[in-house]
Amino acid sequence: MFVFCRLNFYAIEMTDWKKNIDLNRLPKHIAIIMDGNGRWAKQQGHLRVFGHENGVKSVRDITEGCVELGVKNLTLYAFSTENWSRPKEEVDFLMSLLITTLKGEIDTFNKNGIRLHAIGNLKSLPAKCYDELHDTMEKTKTNKRLNLILALSYSSYWEITEATKQIALDFKNNKIKEEEITPDLISKHLNTAPFPNPELMIRTSGEHRLSNYLLWQLAYAEFYFTDVLWPDFRKPHLADAIYDFQNRERRFGKTSEQIAAEQTQ
Ligand code: FPP
């Protein structure tokens, strides 16, 4: 009897992870900095790459969680432009992990309505990686439930610099006038142009930094930091972050009174 009750309790815990979330007020876009893989591996006496391998399990669980909830856009910081300076073996491992993960996930993406996208300096990726990425994006392009956006060889400095170059060229060629250079035009030149700005940014592992991630797009996002290391991050942790988001007052520069008045209108 005792065993039965315990099993039953765990079953409820597993299926009820989203019970505190208001499904009508989900963030339209969640951006995550998946941090702490190396420390997680080290804590268990393993090499750093073991942490990355286990990080993929969290990627799967959180992606599945977003589909179950109905979150429409999820961006994951998988590799920054600065990460190229890591030891070559770790970089090589991450690139081949990306290839094998993508290869293995295409069917799951299609079954679950997940469309893969990528942002960043994709041409700097090894050819095999670039090709696999393109193949997966092509094979998932009609899916509509969730946009899964991988930030790869990405940094905001790179992205904003590229956008600035394009705008400067258009200005030089008389395609745009000075007064047409607006925040909206800049947004349209960023890699993230097809997606709404993230409303919730989560960083795991206790670090409180943005690390060159979506600096423009996160202007009005709510930030959520947790000490949980990425390989341990699962749906209930995602639910905690969304619950926290749903209990914040988002004022966008206005006063509390103005926000309250708008809500009663
Ligand atoms: C940061 O942890 C993590 C990364 C730089 C890589 C993230 C990659 C994955 C989660 C796996 C691959 C993802 C996909 C989408 C296939 P860290 O290594 O900086 O950890 P540390 O701060 O503890 O050293």
XYZ file of N, CA and C and ligand atoms in Angstrom:
819
model
N 0.831 -1.210 0.000
C 0.000 0.000 0.000
C 0.870 1.267 0.000
N 1.889 1.211 0.874
C 2.791 2.354 0.982
C 3.491 2.620 -0.367
N 3.949 1.507 -0.976
C 4.643 1.634 -2.255
C 3.701 2.225 -3.293
N 2.449 1.728 -3.305
C 1.473 2.205 -4.268
C 1.265 3.729 -4.121
N 1.089 4.151 -2.838
C 0.841 5.584 -2.602
C 2.016 6.418 -3.099
N 3.238 5.935 -2.801
C 4.421 6.694 -3.226
C 4.466 6.805 -4.751
N 4.198 5.682 -5.416
C 4.234 5.691 -6.887
C 3.190 6.659 -7.427
N 2.018 6.567 -6.792
C 0.921 7.435 -7.195
C 1.294 8.905 -7.020
N 1.957 9.191 -5.901
C 2.373 10.555 -5.604
C 3.340 11.051 -6.690
N 4.293 10.181 -7.034
C 5.260 10.586 -8.057
C 4.561 10.800 -9.399
N 3.566 9.942 -9.687
C 2.854 10.083 -10.958
C 2.196 11.457 -11.020
N 1.578 11.872 -9.892
C 0.914 13.179 -9.866
C 1.958 14.281 -10.071
N 3.098 14.148 -9.329
C 4.159 15.150 -9.444
C 4.619 15.304 -10.898
N 4.751 14.132 -11.584
C 5.283 14.151 -12.946
C 4.298 14.784 -13.920
N 2.991 14.490 -13.743
C 2.044 14.966 -14.738
C 1.556 16.378 -14.413
N 1.747 16.792 -13.166
C 1.146 18.039 -12.730
C 2.139 19.198 -12.674
N 3.196 19.105 -13.431
C 4.248 20.123 -13.299
C 3.777 21.506 -13.720
N 2.701 21.580 -14.524
C 2.272 22.896 -15.003
C 1.050 23.433 -14.253
N 0.737 22.816 -13.106
C -0.529 23.148 -12.434
C -0.632 24.616 -11.973
N 0.492 25.275 -11.681
C 0.422 26.660 -11.181
C 0.440 27.707 -12.290
N 0.572 27.250 -13.531
C 0.745 28.209 -14.633
C -0.588 28.590 -15.270
N -0.748 29.881 -15.515
C -1.927 30.366 -16.232
C -1.622 30.240 -17.739
N -2.271 29.281 -18.370
C -1.950 28.996 -19.779
C -2.383 30.115 -20.726
N -3.206 31.041 -20.211
C -3.633 32.170 -21.051
C -2.657 33.341 -21.008
N -1.659 33.253 -20.116
C -0.717 34.379 -20.015
C 0.733 33.888 -20.127
N 0.954 33.043 -21.112
C 2.304 32.503 -21.291
C 3.199 33.541 -21.952
N 4.498 33.520 -21.631
C 5.388 34.392 -22.422
C 5.370 33.933 -23.879
N 5.319 34.903 -24.788
C 5.268 34.549 -26.222
C 6.584 33.957 -26.690
N 7.639 34.318 -25.970
C 8.976 33.881 -26.388
C 9.843 33.755 -25.129
N 10.469 32.605 -24.972
C 11.385 32.389 -23.846
C 12.797 32.228 -24.409
N 13.751 32.941 -23.814
C 15.150 32.818 -24.230
C 15.928 32.234 -23.055
N 16.785 31.263 -23.339
C 17.506 30.610 -22.229
C 19.019 30.636 -22.466
N 19.765 30.945 -21.396
C 21.216 30.748 -21.403
C 21.454 29.459 -20.622
N 21.839 28.422 -21.360
C 21.982 27.086 -20.772
C 23.381 26.991 -20.159
N 23.511 27.361 -18.903
C 24.849 27.456 -18.309
C 25.033 26.410 -17.204
N 26.276 25.991 -17.031
C 26.620 25.115 -15.901
C 26.933 23.678 -16.287
N 27.026 23.399 -17.573
C 27.321 22.019 -18.013
C 28.669 21.544 -17.473
N 29.680 22.423 -17.598
C 31.038 22.050 -17.187
C 31.093 21.766 -15.692
N 30.491 22.667 -14.900
C 30.519 22.490 -13.437
C 29.761 21.241 -13.020
N 28.646 20.970 -13.696
C 27.829 19.779 -13.394
C 28.675 18.513 -13.600
N 29.409 18.484 -14.711
C 30.243 17.306 -15.015
C 31.363 17.171 -13.978
N 31.987 18.298 -13.663
C 33.109 18.301 -12.719
C 32.666 17.793 -11.343
N 31.461 18.252 -10.932
C 30.922 17.821 -9.626
C 30.816 16.302 -9.543
N 30.617 15.663 -10.706
C 30.458 14.214 -10.712
C 31.739 13.499 -11.101
N 32.833 14.253 -11.162
C 34.126 13.654 -11.467
C 34.297 13.293 -12.935
N 33.571 13.993 -13.821
C 33.675 13.696 -15.257
C 34.293 14.864 -16.010
N 34.610 14.617 -17.277
C 35.111 15.693 -18.138
C 33.956 16.627 -18.493
N 34.272 17.859 -18.864
C 33.259 18.875 -19.180
C 32.253 18.402 -20.243
N 32.776 17.662 -21.223
C 31.905 17.255 -22.344
C 30.743 16.361 -21.876
N 30.943 15.658 -20.752
C 29.875 14.828 -20.180
C 28.687 15.736 -19.788
N 29.016 16.936 -19.348
C 27.978 17.910 -18.998
C 27.202 18.344 -20.230
N 27.919 18.562 -21.341
C 27.233 18.969 -22.580
C 26.304 17.854 -23.061
N 26.819 16.615 -22.985
C 26.021 15.462 -23.417
C 24.716 15.396 -22.619
N 24.826 15.619 -21.310
C 23.633 15.577 -20.468
C 22.766 16.816 -20.626
N 23.406 17.902 -21.067
C 22.656 19.129 -21.345
C 21.629 18.917 -22.446
N 21.925 18.000 -23.349
C 20.988 17.713 -24.451
C 19.671 17.152 -23.895
N 19.756 16.376 -22.782
C 18.523 15.833 -22.181
C 17.638 16.984 -21.690
N 18.268 18.014 -21.143
C 17.491 19.180 -20.687
C 16.890 19.923 -21.883
N 17.673 20.019 -22.966
C 17.159 20.677 -24.178
C 15.872 19.972 -24.610
N 15.918 18.636 -24.618
C 14.738 17.861 -25.034
C 13.556 18.116 -24.109
N 13.828 18.030 -22.792
C 12.752 18.152 -21.815
C 12.099 19.543 -21.867
N 12.934 20.571 -21.999
C 12.401 21.948 -21.984
C 11.665 22.244 -23.301
N 12.186 21.712 -24.396
C 11.506 21.903 -25.683
C 10.136 21.226 -25.621
N 10.118 19.996 -25.111
C 8.849 19.265 -24.964
C 7.902 20.044 -24.041
N 8.463 20.599 -22.963
C 7.654 21.377 -22.014
C 7.002 22.570 -22.699
N 7.771 23.260 -23.554
C 7.218 24.429 -24.250
C 6.093 24.004 -25.191
N 6.279 22.868 -25.856
C 5.217 22.374 -26.751
C 3.965 22.048 -25.919
N 4.155 21.339 -24.803
C 3.001 20.959 -23.967
C 2.240 22.182 -23.458
N 2.984 23.228 -23.109
C 2.333 24.425 -22.563
C 1.665 25.259 -23.650
N 2.326 25.285 -24.829
C 1.828 26.156 -25.896
C 2.664 27.423 -26.048
N 3.900 27.405 -25.506
C 4.825 28.522 -25.748
C 5.217 28.452 -27.226
N 5.213 29.593 -27.900
C 5.380 29.574 -29.362
C 6.828 29.711 -29.839
N 7.665 30.353 -29.029
C 9.047 30.604 -29.451
C 10.006 30.330 -28.298
N 11.054 29.558 -28.590
C 12.064 29.233 -27.572
C 13.441 29.413 -28.210
N 14.249 30.319 -27.646
C 15.609 30.493 -28.170
C 16.618 29.977 -27.148
N 17.537 29.146 -27.609
C 18.551 28.554 -26.732
C 19.934 29.019 -27.163
N 20.704 29.518 -26.194
C 22.077 29.968 -26.484
C 22.964 28.725 -26.449
N 23.222 28.167 -27.616
C 23.937 26.890 -27.680
C 25.442 27.079 -27.869
N 25.842 28.190 -28.514
C 27.273 28.419 -28.752
C 27.474 29.894 -29.108
N 28.318 30.567 -28.321
C 28.522 32.000 -28.574
C 29.759 32.215 -29.444
N 29.879 33.417 -30.001
C 31.086 33.704 -30.802
C 32.326 33.574 -29.902
N 32.163 33.889 -28.615
C 33.288 33.787 -27.674
C 33.656 32.334 -27.373
N 32.675 31.418 -27.523
C 32.957 30.002 -27.221
C 33.992 29.387 -28.168
N 34.256 30.056 -29.318
C 35.298 29.532 -30.222
C 36.656 29.504 -29.529
N 36.828 30.320 -28.472
C 38.139 30.341 -27.787
C 38.298 29.193 -26.789
N 37.314 28.341 -26.640
C 37.458 27.182 -25.739
C 38.460 26.175 -26.324
N 38.936 25.228 -25.486
C 39.863 24.222 -26.041
C 39.262 23.540 -27.269
N 40.139 23.269 -28.260
C 39.672 22.729 -29.536
C 38.838 21.451 -29.362
N 39.265 20.594 -28.417
C 38.539 19.317 -28.231
C 37.102 19.586 -27.799
N 36.913 20.605 -26.944
C 35.553 20.899 -26.476
C 34.708 21.482 -27.607
N 35.323 22.372 -28.404
C 34.591 22.959 -29.537
C 34.195 21.854 -30.515
N 35.157 20.977 -30.832
C 34.870 19.872 -31.770
C 33.754 18.987 -31.228
N 33.814 18.727 -29.928
C 32.790 17.870 -29.326
C 31.405 18.524 -29.452
N 31.354 19.818 -29.154
C 30.056 20.521 -29.214
C 29.488 20.510 -30.630
N 30.385 20.687 -31.622
C 29.919 20.701 -33.018
C 29.397 19.317 -33.421
N 30.108 18.255 -33.006
C 29.601 16.928 -33.415
C 28.359 16.557 -32.604
N 28.275 17.060 -31.372
C 27.064 16.811 -30.569
C 25.844 17.457 -31.243
N 26.086 18.636 -31.795
C 25.004 19.329 -32.498
C 24.533 18.494 -33.701
N 25.506 17.986 -34.460
C 25.161 17.190 -35.646
C 24.372 15.940 -35.250
N 24.888 15.182 -34.273
C 24.196 13.923 -33.910
C 22.834 14.223 -33.291
N 22.755 15.298 -32.498
C 21.468 15.618 -31.864
C 20.430 15.963 -32.933
N 20.819 16.816 -33.878
C 19.865 17.226 -34.910
C 19.407 16.026 -35.732
N 20.388 15.190 -36.123
C 20.063 13.993 -36.914
C 19.027 13.145 -36.193
N 19.227 12.983 -34.879
C 18.359 12.100 -34.090
C 17.000 12.697 -33.754
N 16.853 14.014 -33.928
C 15.620 14.654 -33.444
C 14.605 14.995 -34.538
N 14.983 14.862 -35.810
C 14.085 15.324 -36.891
C 12.683 14.719 -36.773
N 12.607 13.406 -36.514
C 11.275 12.771 -36.412
C 10.486 13.341 -35.248
N 11.177 13.516 -34.107
C 10.494 14.073 -32.921
C 10.021 15.491 -33.213
N 10.863 16.279 -33.891
C 10.459 17.649 -34.248
C 9.173 17.600 -35.078
N 9.159 16.714 -36.069
C 7.998 16.663 -36.956
C 6.749 16.142 -36.251
N 6.928 15.159 -35.359
C 5.766 14.638 -34.608
C 5.171 15.703 -33.703
N 6.026 16.588 -33.183
C 5.574 17.570 -32.197
C 5.351 18.969 -32.761
N 5.456 19.110 -34.065
C 5.207 20.425 -34.680
C 6.282 21.448 -34.394
N 7.523 20.992 -34.239
C 8.615 21.914 -33.902
C 9.373 22.313 -35.170
N 9.478 23.604 -35.387
C 10.244 24.107 -36.532
C 11.593 24.628 -36.038
N 12.665 24.124 -36.623
C 13.995 24.562 -36.191
C 14.453 25.798 -36.969
N 15.023 26.742 -36.239
C 15.639 27.931 -36.834
C 17.023 28.103 -36.205
N 17.854 28.912 -36.831
C 19.156 29.206 -36.224
C 19.480 30.674 -36.432
N 20.107 31.274 -35.420
C 20.581 32.654 -35.541
C 22.063 32.667 -35.207
N 22.786 33.622 -35.787
C 24.217 33.723 -35.511
C 25.016 33.698 -36.801
N 26.312 33.679 -36.631
C 27.221 33.680 -37.778
C 27.366 32.243 -38.280
N 26.309 31.749 -38.925
C 26.217 30.323 -39.265
C 27.306 29.895 -40.250
N 27.767 30.864 -41.066
C 28.798 30.513 -42.054
C 30.127 30.168 -41.387
N 30.268 30.547 -40.105
C 31.524 30.222 -39.409
C 31.495 28.806 -38.826
N 30.364 28.122 -38.937
C 30.265 26.754 -38.415
C 30.963 25.787 -39.366
N 31.471 24.649 -38.861
C 32.039 23.653 -39.771
C 30.993 23.230 -40.792
N 31.442 22.928 -42.022
C 30.516 22.644 -43.128
C 29.484 21.566 -42.781
N 29.942 20.494 -42.100
C 29.038 19.379 -41.756
C 27.908 19.864 -40.853
N 28.283 20.726 -39.946
C 27.341 21.260 -38.962
C 26.316 22.178 -39.656
N 26.862 23.041 -40.518
C 26.041 23.983 -41.275
C 25.037 23.210 -42.148
N 25.526 22.144 -42.816
C 24.666 21.366 -43.713
C 23.558 20.652 -42.929
N 23.920 20.076 -41.786
C 22.937 19.354 -40.959
C 21.861 20.320 -40.454
N 22.322 21.486 -40.079
C 21.411 22.512 -39.580
C 20.409 22.897 -40.676
N 20.950 23.142 -41.888
C 20.086 23.524 -42.995
C 19.110 22.424 -43.363
N 19.610 21.200 -43.339
C 18.775 20.049 -43.656
C 17.600 19.962 -42.650
N 17.921 20.124 -41.365
C 16.875 20.021 -40.330
C 15.892 21.190 -40.456
N 16.409 22.379 -40.743
C 15.506 23.538 -40.892
C 14.565 23.314 -42.073
N 15.122 22.765 -43.153
C 14.328 22.514 -44.357
C 13.242 21.469 -44.067
N 13.643 20.381 -43.369
C 12.696 19.282 -43.124
C 11.641 19.609 -42.080
N 11.817 20.707 -41.350
C 10.829 21.043 -40.306
C 10.089 22.349 -40.636
N 10.307 22.872 -41.842
C 9.849 24.247 -42.128
C 8.325 24.439 -42.165
N 7.568 23.347 -42.250
C 6.107 23.549 -42.266
C 5.495 23.389 -40.870
N 6.305 23.065 -39.875
C 5.780 22.874 -38.512
C 5.392 24.206 -37.881
N 4.325 24.159 -37.055
C 3.739 25.436 -36.616
C 3.594 25.594 -35.090
N 3.839 24.501 -34.327
C 3.535 24.630 -32.893
C 4.581 25.428 -32.132
N 5.848 25.164 -32.415
C 6.920 25.851 -31.672
C 8.069 26.191 -32.613
N 8.532 27.437 -32.550
C 9.784 27.810 -33.215
C 10.909 27.568 -32.227
N 11.765 26.605 -32.531
C 12.940 26.347 -31.692
C 14.132 27.010 -32.379
N 14.645 28.062 -31.733
C 15.680 28.882 -32.361
C 17.013 28.641 -31.657
N 17.981 28.095 -32.380
C 19.288 27.862 -31.770
C 20.193 29.046 -32.077
N 20.757 29.643 -31.030
C 21.751 30.701 -31.234
C 23.112 30.012 -31.304
N 23.716 30.053 -32.490
C 24.949 29.305 -32.748
C 25.992 30.232 -33.350
N 27.172 30.238 -32.769
C 28.185 31.207 -33.154
C 27.531 32.594 -33.147
N 26.807 32.834 -32.077
C 26.000 34.049 -31.952
C 26.589 34.973 -30.894
N 26.511 36.265 -31.150
C 26.674 37.277 -30.090
C 25.932 38.509 -30.568
N 25.450 39.285 -29.625
C 24.738 40.509 -30.011
C 25.668 41.492 -30.692
N 26.926 41.564 -30.234
C 27.862 42.500 -30.879
C 27.961 42.171 -32.368
N 28.095 40.862 -32.664
C 28.189 40.442 -34.076
C 26.902 40.813 -34.813
N 25.756 40.461 -34.219
C 24.463 40.659 -34.886
C 24.176 42.144 -35.144
N 24.443 42.977 -34.130
C 24.145 44.412 -34.268
C 25.138 45.060 -35.246
N 26.374 44.577 -35.232
C 27.369 45.103 -36.189
C 26.936 44.787 -37.622
N 26.490 43.545 -37.845
C 26.039 43.153 -39.191
C 24.845 43.993 -39.635
N 23.905 44.198 -38.720
C 22.711 44.993 -39.045
C 23.121 46.426 -39.388
N 24.069 46.964 -38.614
C 24.520 48.339 -38.845
C 25.160 48.463 -40.233
N 25.966 47.447 -40.596
C 26.615 47.477 -41.925
C 25.552 47.499 -43.036
N 24.524 46.651 -42.892
C 23.472 46.595 -43.925
C 22.732 47.928 -44.033
N 22.430 48.513 -42.879
C 21.686 49.785 -42.881
C 22.561 50.892 -43.492
N 23.851 50.883 -43.143
C 24.775 51.905 -43.683
C 24.860 51.784 -45.218
N 24.890 50.531 -45.694
C 24.963 50.291 -47.142
C 23.687 50.784 -47.837
N 22.538 50.475 -47.232
C 21.256 50.926 -47.806
C 21.189 52.450 -47.830
N 21.744 53.084 -46.791
C 21.745 54.547 -46.729
C 22.658 55.111 -47.836
N 23.836 54.495 -47.946
C 24.811 54.948 -48.961
C 24.218 54.816 -50.372
N 23.460 53.750 -50.597
C 22.876 53.512 -51.930
C 21.516 54.191 -52.115
N 21.213 55.124 -51.216
C 19.962 55.903 -51.273
C 18.707 55.028 -51.202
N 18.817 53.845 -50.589
C 17.622 53.003 -50.456
C 16.809 53.427 -49.237
N 17.453 54.028 -48.244
C 16.712 54.558 -47.083
C 17.210 55.959 -46.743
N 16.298 56.728 -46.118
C 16.672 58.083 -45.685
C 17.005 58.030 -44.193
N 17.720 59.049 -43.708
C 18.140 59.049 -42.302
C 16.932 58.885 -41.363
N 15.830 59.614 -41.691
C 14.669 59.570 -40.788
C 13.964 58.208 -40.780
N 14.327 57.367 -41.729
C 13.734 56.011 -41.747
C 14.482 55.033 -40.839
N 15.610 55.487 -40.276
C 16.363 54.609 -39.358
C 15.723 54.710 -37.974
N 14.904 53.721 -37.674
C 14.124 53.701 -36.424
C 14.421 52.387 -35.699
N 13.999 52.284 -34.415
C 14.172 50.993 -33.713
C 13.529 49.842 -34.490
N 12.395 50.120 -35.130
C 11.706 49.072 -35.883
C 12.567 48.597 -37.065
N 13.177 49.566 -37.761
C 14.032 49.197 -38.909
C 15.235 48.374 -38.422
N 15.805 48.784 -37.287
C 16.958 48.038 -36.748
C 16.522 46.611 -36.411
N 15.363 46.469 -35.748
C 14.853 45.123 -35.401
C 14.708 44.256 -36.650
N 14.258 44.899 -37.730
C 14.036 44.133 -38.973
C 15.339 43.646 -39.595
N 16.457 44.264 -39.220
C 17.749 43.839 -39.758
C 18.464 42.837 -38.852
N 17.846 42.496 -37.727
C 18.472 41.515 -36.831
C 18.075 40.105 -37.258
N 18.863 39.116 -36.843
C 18.562 37.714 -37.191
C 17.212 37.281 -36.642
N 16.775 37.945 -35.584
C 15.544 37.555 -34.889
C 14.301 38.214 -35.476
N 14.455 38.910 -36.615
C 13.332 39.668 -37.195
C 12.016 38.886 -37.280
N 12.025 37.580 -37.603
C 10.725 36.898 -37.737
C 10.008 36.627 -36.413
N 10.667 36.852 -35.285
C 10.085 36.431 -34.000
C 9.790 37.632 -33.095
N 8.789 37.482 -32.201
C 8.584 38.567 -31.237
C 9.755 38.592 -30.247
N 9.984 39.720 -29.605
C 11.074 39.783 -28.623
C 10.782 38.845 -27.456
N 11.814 38.217 -26.887
C 11.581 37.353 -25.725
C 10.983 38.165 -24.568
N 10.032 37.545 -23.877
C 9.436 38.209 -22.709
C 10.039 37.677 -21.412
N 10.635 36.506 -21.496
C 11.255 35.894 -20.316
C 12.628 35.363 -20.711
N 13.653 35.753 -19.938
C 15.009 35.241 -20.165
C 15.432 34.468 -18.918
N 15.811 33.219 -19.134
C 16.223 32.366 -18.009
C 17.717 32.082 -18.145
N 18.473 32.248 -17.053
C 19.864 31.783 -17.059
C 20.057 30.823 -15.897
N 20.605 29.674 -16.192
C 20.837 28.685 -15.144
C 22.238 28.864 -14.561
N 22.500 28.154 -13.495
C 23.829 27.984 -12.873
C 24.293 29.119 -11.962
N 23.389 30.037 -11.606
C 23.743 31.054 -10.618
C 24.516 32.244 -11.156
N 24.804 32.281 -12.454
C 25.501 33.449 -13.023
C 24.461 34.511 -13.375
N 24.805 35.767 -13.082
C 23.862 36.863 -13.338
C 24.425 37.789 -14.417
N 24.524 37.293 -15.618
C 25.050 38.097 -16.729
C 24.249 37.794 -17.984
N 24.415 38.677 -18.994
C 23.760 38.413 -20.280
C 24.706 37.801 -21.310
N 26.006 37.927 -21.083
C 27.001 37.301 -21.959
C 26.735 37.529 -23.447
N 26.458 38.794 -23.805
C 26.349 39.146 -25.224
C 25.158 38.454 -25.919
N 24.101 38.207 -25.160
C 22.943 37.443 -25.666
C 21.746 38.364 -25.879
N 21.279 38.512 -27.081
C 20.026 39.201 -27.406
C 19.887 40.553 -26.700
N 20.986 41.331 -26.694
C 21.002 42.579 -25.920
C 19.897 43.544 -26.350
N 19.650 43.618 -27.638
C 18.600 44.521 -28.163
C 17.224 43.955 -27.838
N 17.061 42.654 -28.111
C 15.745 42.017 -28.021
C 15.247 41.873 -26.585
N 16.168 41.876 -25.611
C 15.760 41.638 -24.219
C 15.475 42.940 -23.463
N 15.361 44.041 -24.210
C 15.206 45.359 -23.571
C 14.107 45.363 -22.503
N 12.995 44.690 -22.756
C 11.891 44.685 -21.786
C 11.539 43.291 -21.271
N 12.485 42.363 -21.414
C 12.223 40.994 -20.924
C 12.342 40.956 -19.401
N 11.663 40.004 -18.809
C 11.847 39.723 -17.383
C 12.975 38.707 -17.274
N 13.887 38.940 -16.325
C 15.037 38.033 -16.164
C 14.789 37.093 -14.987
N 15.121 35.832 -15.176
C 14.965 34.838 -14.117
C 16.276 34.062 -13.999
N 16.878 34.158 -12.817
C 18.144 33.446 -12.596
C 17.932 32.332 -11.590
N 18.497 31.175 -11.878
C 18.369 30.053 -10.952
C 19.742 29.402 -10.754
N 19.942 28.851 -9.546
C 21.221 28.173 -9.270
C 21.285 26.787 -9.903
N 20.148 26.278 -10.367
C 20.123 24.931 -10.965
C 21.066 24.908 -12.168
N 21.891 23.872 -12.255
C 22.810 23.750 -13.396
C 22.028 23.188 -14.584
N 22.413 23.600 -15.790
C 21.596 23.251 -16.962
C 21.264 21.748 -17.073
N 22.219 20.834 -16.873
C 21.845 19.416 -17.046
C 20.791 18.931 -16.044
N 20.546 19.699 -14.971
C 19.503 19.321 -14.003
C 18.187 20.053 -14.268
N 18.168 20.975 -15.205
C 16.998 21.828 -15.434
C 15.919 21.040 -16.183
N 14.731 20.960 -15.575
C 13.645 20.167 -16.150
C 12.336 20.975 -16.152
N 11.275 20.357 -16.679
C 9.976 21.058 -16.806
C 9.525 21.761 -15.509
N 9.622 21.126 -14.321
C 9.174 21.846 -13.120
C 9.967 23.134 -12.878
N 11.257 23.158 -13.274
C 12.049 24.390 -13.134
C 11.551 25.443 -14.124
N 11.209 24.981 -15.325
C 10.647 25.894 -16.333
C 9.337 26.489 -15.802
N 8.531 25.614 -15.178
C 7.257 26.077 -14.623
C 7.497 27.134 -13.541
N 8.514 26.934 -12.694
C 8.832 27.929 -11.643
C 9.149 29.276 -12.284
N 9.930 29.241 -13.365
C 10.332 30.493 -14.037
C 9.110 31.191 -14.638
N 8.226 30.413 -15.256
C 7.042 31.020 -15.887
C 6.095 31.550 -14.805
N 5.976 30.802 -13.713
C 5.117 31.242 -12.600
C 5.634 32.587 -12.063
N 6.950 32.676 -11.898
C 7.575 33.906 -11.414
C 7.284 35.060 -12.385
N 7.433 34.778 -13.685
C 7.152 35.763 -14.740
C 5.708 36.261 -14.636
N 4.792 35.304 -14.412
C 3.362 35.671 -14.395
C 2.984 36.474 -13.154
N 3.870 36.496 -12.167
C 3.568 37.255 -10.956
C 4.358 38.545 -10.860
N 4.899 38.973 -11.976
C 5.601 40.261 -11.991
C 4.718 41.309 -12.639
N 4.955 42.555 -12.246
C 4.217 43.646 -12.904
C 5.114 44.196 -14.012
N 4.638 44.109 -15.230
C 5.430 44.602 -16.366
C 4.923 45.990 -16.725
N 5.757 47.003 -16.485
C 5.253 48.377 -16.599
C 5.680 49.084 -17.884
N 6.706 48.613 -18.542
C 7.191 49.228 -19.788
C 7.347 50.752 -19.649
N 7.888 51.183 -18.533
C 8.144 52.611 -18.316
C 6.982 53.376 -17.723
N 5.801 52.723 -17.628
C 4.628 53.427 -17.081
C 4.583 53.244 -15.552
N 3.563 53.841 -14.898
C 3.425 53.673 -13.450
C 2.487 52.496 -13.162
N 2.540 52.021 -11.907
C 1.645 50.924 -11.490
C 0.187 51.318 -11.687
N -0.114 52.591 -11.367
C -1.504 53.069 -11.452
C -1.987 53.035 -12.916
N -1.110 53.449 -13.815
C -1.503 53.420 -15.245
C -1.778 51.990 -15.697
N -0.921 51.064 -15.253
C -1.092 49.665 -15.658
C -2.413 49.130 -15.117
N -2.712 49.461 -13.829
C -3.956 48.985 -13.215
C -5.162 49.552 -13.970
N -5.093 50.840 -14.345
C -6.201 51.475 -15.071
C -6.391 50.799 -16.431
N -5.295 50.493 -17.109
C -5.383 49.846 -18.421
C -6.053 48.480 -18.313
N -5.754 47.779 -17.188
C -6.318 46.423 -17.044
C -7.811 46.424 -16.770
N -8.335 47.551 -16.211
C -9.776 47.598 -15.936
C -10.569 48.107 -17.153
N -9.862 48.614 -18.144
C -10.553 49.158 -19.335
C -11.213 48.070 -20.163
C 27.452 26.509 -21.074
O 27.901 25.719 -19.997
C 27.018 25.637 -22.174
C 27.469 25.683 -23.442
C 28.494 26.658 -23.899
C 26.998 24.743 -24.469
C 25.529 24.440 -24.420
C 25.304 23.207 -25.197
C 24.398 22.245 -24.871
C 23.449 22.353 -23.757
C 24.329 20.991 -25.640
C 24.102 21.128 -27.119
C 22.852 21.791 -27.482
C 22.101 21.461 -28.548
C 20.999 22.365 -28.926
C 22.324 20.244 -29.323
P 29.435 25.805 -19.621
O 30.175 24.795 -20.420
O 29.929 27.203 -19.775
O 29.407 25.392 -18.113
P 30.336 25.970 -16.936
O 29.959 27.429 -16.791
O 29.921 25.164 -15.746
O 31.756 25.766 -17.333
